[in-house]
Short mmCIF file of C-alpha atoms and ligand atoms in Angstrom, two decimals:
data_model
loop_
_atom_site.label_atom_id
_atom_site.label_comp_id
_atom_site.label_asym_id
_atom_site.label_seq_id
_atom_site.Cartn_x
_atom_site.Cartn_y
_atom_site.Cartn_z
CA UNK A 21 98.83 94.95 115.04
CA UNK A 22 96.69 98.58 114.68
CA UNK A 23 93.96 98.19 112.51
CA UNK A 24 92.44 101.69 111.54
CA UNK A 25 88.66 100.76 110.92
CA UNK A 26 85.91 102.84 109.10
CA UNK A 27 82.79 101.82 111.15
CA UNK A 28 79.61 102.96 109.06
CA UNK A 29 76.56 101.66 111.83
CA UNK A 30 73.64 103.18 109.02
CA UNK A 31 70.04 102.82 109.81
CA UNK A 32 67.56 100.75 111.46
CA UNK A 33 69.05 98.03 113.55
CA UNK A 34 72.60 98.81 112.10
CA UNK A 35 73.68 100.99 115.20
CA UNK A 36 72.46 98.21 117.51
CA UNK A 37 74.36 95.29 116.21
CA UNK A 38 77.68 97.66 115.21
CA UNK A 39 77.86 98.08 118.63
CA UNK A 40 78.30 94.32 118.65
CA UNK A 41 80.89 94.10 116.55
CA UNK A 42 82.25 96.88 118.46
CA UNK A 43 82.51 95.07 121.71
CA UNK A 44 83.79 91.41 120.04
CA UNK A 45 86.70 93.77 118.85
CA UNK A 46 87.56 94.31 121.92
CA UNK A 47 87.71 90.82 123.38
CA UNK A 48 90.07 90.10 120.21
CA UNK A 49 91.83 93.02 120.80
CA UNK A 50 92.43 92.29 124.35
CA UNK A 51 93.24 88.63 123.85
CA UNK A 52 95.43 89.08 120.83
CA UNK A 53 97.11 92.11 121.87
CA UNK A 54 95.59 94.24 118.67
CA UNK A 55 94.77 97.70 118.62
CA UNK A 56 91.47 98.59 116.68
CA UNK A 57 91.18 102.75 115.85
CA UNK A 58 87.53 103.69 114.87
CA UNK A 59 86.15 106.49 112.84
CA UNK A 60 82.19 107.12 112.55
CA UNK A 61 81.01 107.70 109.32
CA UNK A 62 77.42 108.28 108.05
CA UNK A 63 75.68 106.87 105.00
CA UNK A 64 71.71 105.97 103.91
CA UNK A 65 68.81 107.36 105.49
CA UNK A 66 70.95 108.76 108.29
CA UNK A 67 73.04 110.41 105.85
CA UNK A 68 69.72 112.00 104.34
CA UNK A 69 68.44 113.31 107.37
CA UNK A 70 71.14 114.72 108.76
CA UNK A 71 73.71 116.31 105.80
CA UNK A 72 70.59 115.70 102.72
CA UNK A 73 72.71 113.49 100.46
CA UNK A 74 72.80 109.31 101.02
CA UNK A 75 76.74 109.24 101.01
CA UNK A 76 78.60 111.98 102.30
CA UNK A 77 81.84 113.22 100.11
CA UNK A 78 83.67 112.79 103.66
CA UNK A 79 82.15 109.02 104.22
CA UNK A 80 83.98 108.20 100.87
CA UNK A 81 87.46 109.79 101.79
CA UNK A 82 87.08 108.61 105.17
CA UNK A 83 86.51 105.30 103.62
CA UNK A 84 89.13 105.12 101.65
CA UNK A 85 91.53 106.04 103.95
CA UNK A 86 91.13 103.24 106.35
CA UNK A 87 92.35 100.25 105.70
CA UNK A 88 88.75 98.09 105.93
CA UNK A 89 85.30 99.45 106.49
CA UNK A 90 82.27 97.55 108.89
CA UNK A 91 79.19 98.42 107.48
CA UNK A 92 75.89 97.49 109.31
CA UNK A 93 73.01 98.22 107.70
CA UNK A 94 71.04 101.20 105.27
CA UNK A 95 67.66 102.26 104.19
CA UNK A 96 64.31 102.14 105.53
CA UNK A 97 60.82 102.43 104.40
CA UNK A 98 61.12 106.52 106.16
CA UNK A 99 62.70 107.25 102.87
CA UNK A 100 61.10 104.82 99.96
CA UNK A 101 59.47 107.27 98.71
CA UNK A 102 62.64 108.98 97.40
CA UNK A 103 63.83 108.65 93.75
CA UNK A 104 66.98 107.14 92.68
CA UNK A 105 69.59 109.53 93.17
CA UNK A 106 68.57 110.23 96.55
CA UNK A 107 67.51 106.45 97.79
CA UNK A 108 69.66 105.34 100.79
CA UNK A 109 70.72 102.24 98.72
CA UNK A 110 72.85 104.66 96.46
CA UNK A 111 75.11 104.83 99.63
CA UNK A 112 76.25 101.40 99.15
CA UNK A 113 76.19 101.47 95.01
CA UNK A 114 78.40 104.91 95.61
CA UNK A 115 80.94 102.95 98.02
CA UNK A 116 80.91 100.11 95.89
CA UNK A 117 81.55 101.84 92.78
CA UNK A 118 83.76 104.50 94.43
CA UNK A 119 85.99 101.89 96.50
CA UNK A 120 86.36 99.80 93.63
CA UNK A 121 85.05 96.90 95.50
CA UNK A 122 84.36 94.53 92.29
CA UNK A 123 84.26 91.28 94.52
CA UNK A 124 81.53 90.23 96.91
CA UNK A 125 81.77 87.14 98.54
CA UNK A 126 78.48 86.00 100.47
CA UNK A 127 79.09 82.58 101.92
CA UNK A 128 75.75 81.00 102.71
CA UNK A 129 76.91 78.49 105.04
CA UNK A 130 73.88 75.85 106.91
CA UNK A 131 74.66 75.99 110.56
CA UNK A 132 74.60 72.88 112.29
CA UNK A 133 72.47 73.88 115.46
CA UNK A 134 70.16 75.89 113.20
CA UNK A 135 69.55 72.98 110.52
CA UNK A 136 65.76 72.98 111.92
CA UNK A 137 65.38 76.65 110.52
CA UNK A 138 66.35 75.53 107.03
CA UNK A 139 63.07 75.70 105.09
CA UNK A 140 64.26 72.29 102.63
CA UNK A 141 63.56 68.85 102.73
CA UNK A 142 66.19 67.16 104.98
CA UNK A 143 67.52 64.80 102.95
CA UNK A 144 68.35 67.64 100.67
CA UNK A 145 70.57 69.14 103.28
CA UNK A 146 72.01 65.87 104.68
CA UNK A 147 75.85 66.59 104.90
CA UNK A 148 75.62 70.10 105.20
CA UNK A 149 75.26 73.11 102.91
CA UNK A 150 78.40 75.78 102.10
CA UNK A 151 78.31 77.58 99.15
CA UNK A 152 80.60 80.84 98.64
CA UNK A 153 78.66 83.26 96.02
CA UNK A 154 81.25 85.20 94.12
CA UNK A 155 79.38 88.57 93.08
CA UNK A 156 80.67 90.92 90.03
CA UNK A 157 80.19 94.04 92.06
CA UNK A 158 80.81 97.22 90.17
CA UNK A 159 80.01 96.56 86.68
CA UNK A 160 76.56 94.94 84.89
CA UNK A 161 73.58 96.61 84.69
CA UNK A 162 73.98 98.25 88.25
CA UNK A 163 75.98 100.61 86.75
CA UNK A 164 75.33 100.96 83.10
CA UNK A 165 73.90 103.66 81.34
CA UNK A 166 69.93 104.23 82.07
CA UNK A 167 67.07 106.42 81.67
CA UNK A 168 64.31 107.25 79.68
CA UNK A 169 63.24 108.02 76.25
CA UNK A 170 62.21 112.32 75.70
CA UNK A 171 58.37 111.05 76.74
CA UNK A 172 59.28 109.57 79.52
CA UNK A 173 57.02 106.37 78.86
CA UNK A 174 60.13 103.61 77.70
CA UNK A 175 62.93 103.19 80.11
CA UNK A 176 66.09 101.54 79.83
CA UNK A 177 69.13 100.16 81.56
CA UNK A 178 71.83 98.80 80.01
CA UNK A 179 74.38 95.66 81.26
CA UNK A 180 77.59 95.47 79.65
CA UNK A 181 80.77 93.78 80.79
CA UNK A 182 84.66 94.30 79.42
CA UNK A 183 86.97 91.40 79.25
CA UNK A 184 89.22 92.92 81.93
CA UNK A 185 86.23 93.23 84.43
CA UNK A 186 85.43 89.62 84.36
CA UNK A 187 88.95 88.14 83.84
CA UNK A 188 89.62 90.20 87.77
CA UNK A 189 86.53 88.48 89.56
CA UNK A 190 87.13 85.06 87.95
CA UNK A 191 90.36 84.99 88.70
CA UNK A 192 89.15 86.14 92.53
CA UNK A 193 86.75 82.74 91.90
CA UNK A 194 89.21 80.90 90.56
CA UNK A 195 91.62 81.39 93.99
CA UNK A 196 88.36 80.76 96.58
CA UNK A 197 87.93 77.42 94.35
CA UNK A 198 91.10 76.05 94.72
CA UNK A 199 91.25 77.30 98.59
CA UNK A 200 87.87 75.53 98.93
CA UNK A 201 86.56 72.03 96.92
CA UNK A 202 87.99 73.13 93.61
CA UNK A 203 84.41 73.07 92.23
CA UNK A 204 83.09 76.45 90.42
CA UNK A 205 79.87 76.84 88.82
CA UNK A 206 80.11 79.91 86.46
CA UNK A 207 76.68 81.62 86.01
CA UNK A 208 75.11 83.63 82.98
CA UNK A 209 72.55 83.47 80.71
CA UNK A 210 74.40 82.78 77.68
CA UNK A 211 71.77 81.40 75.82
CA UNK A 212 70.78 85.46 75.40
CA UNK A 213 72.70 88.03 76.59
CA UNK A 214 76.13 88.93 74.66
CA UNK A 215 77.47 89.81 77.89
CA UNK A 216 77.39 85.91 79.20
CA UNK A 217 78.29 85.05 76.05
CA UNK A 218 81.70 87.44 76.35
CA UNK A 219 81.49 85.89 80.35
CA UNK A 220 81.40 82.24 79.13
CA UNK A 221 84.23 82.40 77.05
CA UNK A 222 86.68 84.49 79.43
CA UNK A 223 86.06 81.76 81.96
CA UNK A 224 86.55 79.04 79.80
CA UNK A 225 89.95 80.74 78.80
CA UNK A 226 90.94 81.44 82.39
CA UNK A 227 90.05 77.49 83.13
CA UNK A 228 93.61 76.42 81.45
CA UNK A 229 95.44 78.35 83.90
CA UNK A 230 93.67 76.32 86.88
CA UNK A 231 93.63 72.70 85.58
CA UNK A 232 93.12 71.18 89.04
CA UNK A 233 89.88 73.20 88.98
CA UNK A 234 86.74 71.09 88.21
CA UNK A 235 84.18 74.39 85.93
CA UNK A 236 80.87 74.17 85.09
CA UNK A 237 78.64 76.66 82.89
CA UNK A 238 74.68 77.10 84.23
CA UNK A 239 71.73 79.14 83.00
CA UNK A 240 70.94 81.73 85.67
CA UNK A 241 67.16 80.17 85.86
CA UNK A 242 68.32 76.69 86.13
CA UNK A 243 70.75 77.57 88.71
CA UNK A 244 67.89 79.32 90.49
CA UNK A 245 66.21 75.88 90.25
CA UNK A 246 69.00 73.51 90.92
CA UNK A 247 69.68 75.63 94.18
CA UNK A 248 66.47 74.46 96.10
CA UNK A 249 66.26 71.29 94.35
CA UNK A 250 69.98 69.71 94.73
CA UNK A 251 71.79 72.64 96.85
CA UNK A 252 75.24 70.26 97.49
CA UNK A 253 76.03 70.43 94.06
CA UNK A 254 77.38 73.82 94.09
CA UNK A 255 80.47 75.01 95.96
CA UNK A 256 82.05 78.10 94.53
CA UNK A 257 79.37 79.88 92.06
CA UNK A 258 80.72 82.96 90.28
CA UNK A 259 78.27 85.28 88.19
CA UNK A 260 77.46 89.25 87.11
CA UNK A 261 76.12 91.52 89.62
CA UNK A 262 72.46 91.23 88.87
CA UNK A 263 72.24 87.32 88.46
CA UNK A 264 74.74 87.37 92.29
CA UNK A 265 72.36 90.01 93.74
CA UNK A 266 69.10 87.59 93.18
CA UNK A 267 71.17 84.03 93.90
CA UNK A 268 72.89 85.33 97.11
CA UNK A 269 69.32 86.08 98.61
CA UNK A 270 68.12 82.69 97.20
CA UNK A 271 71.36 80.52 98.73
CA UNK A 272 71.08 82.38 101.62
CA UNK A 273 67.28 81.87 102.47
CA UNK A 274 67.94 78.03 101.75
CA UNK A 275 70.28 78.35 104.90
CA UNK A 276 67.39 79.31 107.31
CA UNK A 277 70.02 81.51 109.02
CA UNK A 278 70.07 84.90 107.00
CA UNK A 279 70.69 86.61 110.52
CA UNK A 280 73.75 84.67 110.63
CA UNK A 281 75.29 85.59 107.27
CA UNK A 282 78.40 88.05 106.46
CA UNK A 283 79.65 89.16 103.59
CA UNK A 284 82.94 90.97 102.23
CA UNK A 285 83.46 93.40 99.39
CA UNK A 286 86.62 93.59 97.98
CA UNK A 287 89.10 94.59 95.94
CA UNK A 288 92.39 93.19 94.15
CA UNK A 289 94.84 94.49 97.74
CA UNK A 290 93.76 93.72 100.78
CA UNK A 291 91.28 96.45 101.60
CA UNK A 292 87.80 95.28 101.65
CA UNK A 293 84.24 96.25 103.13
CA UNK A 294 82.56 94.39 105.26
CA UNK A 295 78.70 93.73 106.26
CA UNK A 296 76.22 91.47 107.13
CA UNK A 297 74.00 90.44 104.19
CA UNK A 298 70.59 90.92 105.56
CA UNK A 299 68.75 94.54 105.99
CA UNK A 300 68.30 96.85 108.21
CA UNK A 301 65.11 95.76 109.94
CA UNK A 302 63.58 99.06 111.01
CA UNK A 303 60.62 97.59 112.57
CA UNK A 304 63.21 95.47 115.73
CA UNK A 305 65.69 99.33 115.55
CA UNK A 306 66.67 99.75 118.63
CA UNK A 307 64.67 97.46 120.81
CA UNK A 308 67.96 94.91 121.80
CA UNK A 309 66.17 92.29 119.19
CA UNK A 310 68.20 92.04 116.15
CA UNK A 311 71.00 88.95 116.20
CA UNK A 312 74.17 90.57 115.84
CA UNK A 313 76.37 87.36 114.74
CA UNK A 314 75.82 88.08 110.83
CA UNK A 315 77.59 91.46 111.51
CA UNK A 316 80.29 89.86 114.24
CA UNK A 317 80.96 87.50 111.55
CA UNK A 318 81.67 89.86 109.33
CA UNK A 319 84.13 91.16 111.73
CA UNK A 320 85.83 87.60 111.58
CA UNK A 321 85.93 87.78 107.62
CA UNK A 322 87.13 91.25 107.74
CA UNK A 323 90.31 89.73 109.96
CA UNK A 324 90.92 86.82 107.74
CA UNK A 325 90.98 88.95 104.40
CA UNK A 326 92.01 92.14 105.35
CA UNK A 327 94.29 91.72 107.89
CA UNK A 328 94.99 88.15 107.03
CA UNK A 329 95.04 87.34 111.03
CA UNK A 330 93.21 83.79 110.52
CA UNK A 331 93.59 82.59 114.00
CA UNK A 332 91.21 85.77 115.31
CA UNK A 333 89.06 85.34 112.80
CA UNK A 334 88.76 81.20 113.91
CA UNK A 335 88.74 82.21 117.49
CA UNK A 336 85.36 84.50 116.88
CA UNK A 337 83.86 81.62 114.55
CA UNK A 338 84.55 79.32 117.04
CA UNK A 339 83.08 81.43 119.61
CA UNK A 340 79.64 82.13 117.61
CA UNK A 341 79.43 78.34 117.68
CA UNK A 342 80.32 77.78 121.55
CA UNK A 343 77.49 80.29 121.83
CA UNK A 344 75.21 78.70 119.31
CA UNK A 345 76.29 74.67 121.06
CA UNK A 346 75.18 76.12 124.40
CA UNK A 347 71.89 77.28 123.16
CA UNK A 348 71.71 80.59 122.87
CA UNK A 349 69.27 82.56 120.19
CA UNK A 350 68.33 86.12 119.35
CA UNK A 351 64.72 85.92 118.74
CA UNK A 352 65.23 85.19 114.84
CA UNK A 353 66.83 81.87 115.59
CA UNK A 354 65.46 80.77 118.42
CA UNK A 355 63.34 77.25 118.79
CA UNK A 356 62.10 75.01 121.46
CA UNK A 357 64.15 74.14 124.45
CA UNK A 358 66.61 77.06 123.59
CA UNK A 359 67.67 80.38 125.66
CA UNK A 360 66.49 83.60 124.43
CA UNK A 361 68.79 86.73 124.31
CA UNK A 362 69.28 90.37 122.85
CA UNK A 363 71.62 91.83 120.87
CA UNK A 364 73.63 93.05 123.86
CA UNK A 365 73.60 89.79 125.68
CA UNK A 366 74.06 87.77 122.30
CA UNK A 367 77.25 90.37 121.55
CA UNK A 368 78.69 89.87 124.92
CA UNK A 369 78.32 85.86 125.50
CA UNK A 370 80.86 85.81 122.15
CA UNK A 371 82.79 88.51 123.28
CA UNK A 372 83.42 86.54 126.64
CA UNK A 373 84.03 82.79 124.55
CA UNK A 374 86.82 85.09 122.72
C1 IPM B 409 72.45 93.71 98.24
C2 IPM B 409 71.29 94.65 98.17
C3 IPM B 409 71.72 95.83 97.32
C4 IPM B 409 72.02 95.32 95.94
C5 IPM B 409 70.74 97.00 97.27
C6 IPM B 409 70.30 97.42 98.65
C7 IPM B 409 71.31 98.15 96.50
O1 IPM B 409 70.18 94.02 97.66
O2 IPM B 409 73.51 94.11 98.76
O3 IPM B 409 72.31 92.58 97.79
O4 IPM B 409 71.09 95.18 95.12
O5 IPM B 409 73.17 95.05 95.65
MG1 MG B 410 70.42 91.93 97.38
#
């Protein structure tokens, strides 16, 4: 198969563990007899300094003329200072929003050699922890109307939701549930806002049409709770952009592993972007430090999704753990009695277990 790839590396560390990707590509490539075409596009900070704007009108049609794009990483503190408009992070809302990319999965999955880095109790973790966060990712308050009032001392920003909008990423949940445990925790705060209210009420609906599937309602702050205090309740959650951006960072610090983390953004065909969930780590840019597997991973997810080629995407999970089961860590994961790499070395032992 050719796959024609957007590859946007970004800022910080994002180059570094790209690169990665880049090279695990290859060993799947070679192994499977694929062909992977790249195009280099620029967005964030690197965007800024070098074209002034944080996503470039020829990063989006670039984009959207591959069939699945790798993201690694944008923004920085060089450029915090920056208002809205101009922020690196409107590089990702822009490709979101401009892609269409209303789904966002972010498994936060406990790996089994790295169950020492998970900061809970361990009885709360006997068994194991995976939990698939299903993130509204275009609509909410993200992208409602905001601003401020002719004084400029109120501001507002605005969340609202149309039935159509959460019927698609339910119905996304709905599929990952019965693919999965056939659990799904819907998430809102319906005791308030009209918008889980209108949420609530579209899931319920949608429930008929997946009897086998076992939905629950939760209160974004009790979920928020019940995710550190009893995390192997959930299996698929499903919620609105705002309440997914906040759990996703919550489920996946209660893995230990948020180096280790991908994600996919996608849409109702198979196009989808891909990344790794954690930042871009300016501070390690550059200096063969950062752990690459979040972003390799993402490579796997991007295979199983997009290209629906399952057994490469198994052969590079099962290669991250053959990597992992002989001890090897990048300096985020690493503990006593283990083998400190880079990110070159880290990239190239799972290229070579390919
Ligand atoms: C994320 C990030 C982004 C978000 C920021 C960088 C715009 O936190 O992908 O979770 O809020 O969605
Ligand atoms: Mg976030």
């Amino acid at each position: 198969m050719k796959m024609r790839l957007a590859l946007i590396p970004g800022d910080g560390i994002g180059p570094d563990i790209v690169a990665e990707a880049v090279k695990v590509m290859g060993a799947v490539g070679t192994k499977f007899g694929h062909k992977f075409d790249y195009s280099f596009y620029l967005a964030g900070g690197s965007a800024l300094d070098s074209v002034g704007v944080p996503l470039p009108e020829s990063t989006l049609l670039g984009c959207q003329d591959a069939e699945a794009v790798l993201l690694g990483a944008v923004g920085g503190p060089k450029w915090d200072h920056l208002a809205g408009e101009q922020r690196p992070e409107k590089a990702l809302l822009g490709l979101r929003g401009g892609l269409g990319l209303f789904c966002n999965l972010r498994p936060a999955l406990l790996y089994e050699q790295l169950s020492d880095a998970c900061p809970l109790r361990k009885d709360l973790i006997a068994g194991g922890l995976d939990i698939m966060v299903v993130r509204e990712l275009t609509g909410g308050i993200y992208f409602g109307e905001r601003g401020r009032n002719e004084h400029g001392d109120t501001a507002f920003d605005t969340m609202a939701y149309s039935i159509p909008e959460i019927e698609r990423i339910a119905r996304m949940a709905f599929e990952i549930a019965m693919k999965r445990n056939k659990k799904l925790m819907s998430v809102d705060k319906a005791n308030i806002l009209e918008t889980s209210r209108l949420w609530r009420s579209v899931v319920n609906s949608m429930a008929s049409e997946y009897p086998e599937v076992e939905v629950d309602h939760m209160y974004v702050d009790n979920a928020a709770m019940q995710l550190v205090r009893n995390p192997r309740q959930f299996d698929v959650i499903v919620t609105e952009n705002m309440f997914g951006d906040i759990l996703s960072d919550e489920a996946s610090m209660i893995t230990g592993s948020i180096g280790m983390l991908p994600s996919a953004s996608l849409r109702s065909d198979s196009f989808g972007m891909y990344e790794p969930i954690h930042g871009s780590a300016p501070d390690i840019a550059g200096k063969d430090l950062a752990n690459p597997i979040a972003t390799i991973l993402s490579v796997a997810m991007m295979l199983r999704y997009t290209f629906t080629l399952s057994e490469e995407a198994d052969a590079i999970e099962q290669a991250v753990g053959k990597v992992l089961d002989e001890g090897w860590r990048t300096g985020d994961i690493m503990s006593e009695g283990m083998k400190q790499v880079g990110t070159k070395e880290m990239g190239s032992l799972i290229a070579r277990n390919i």
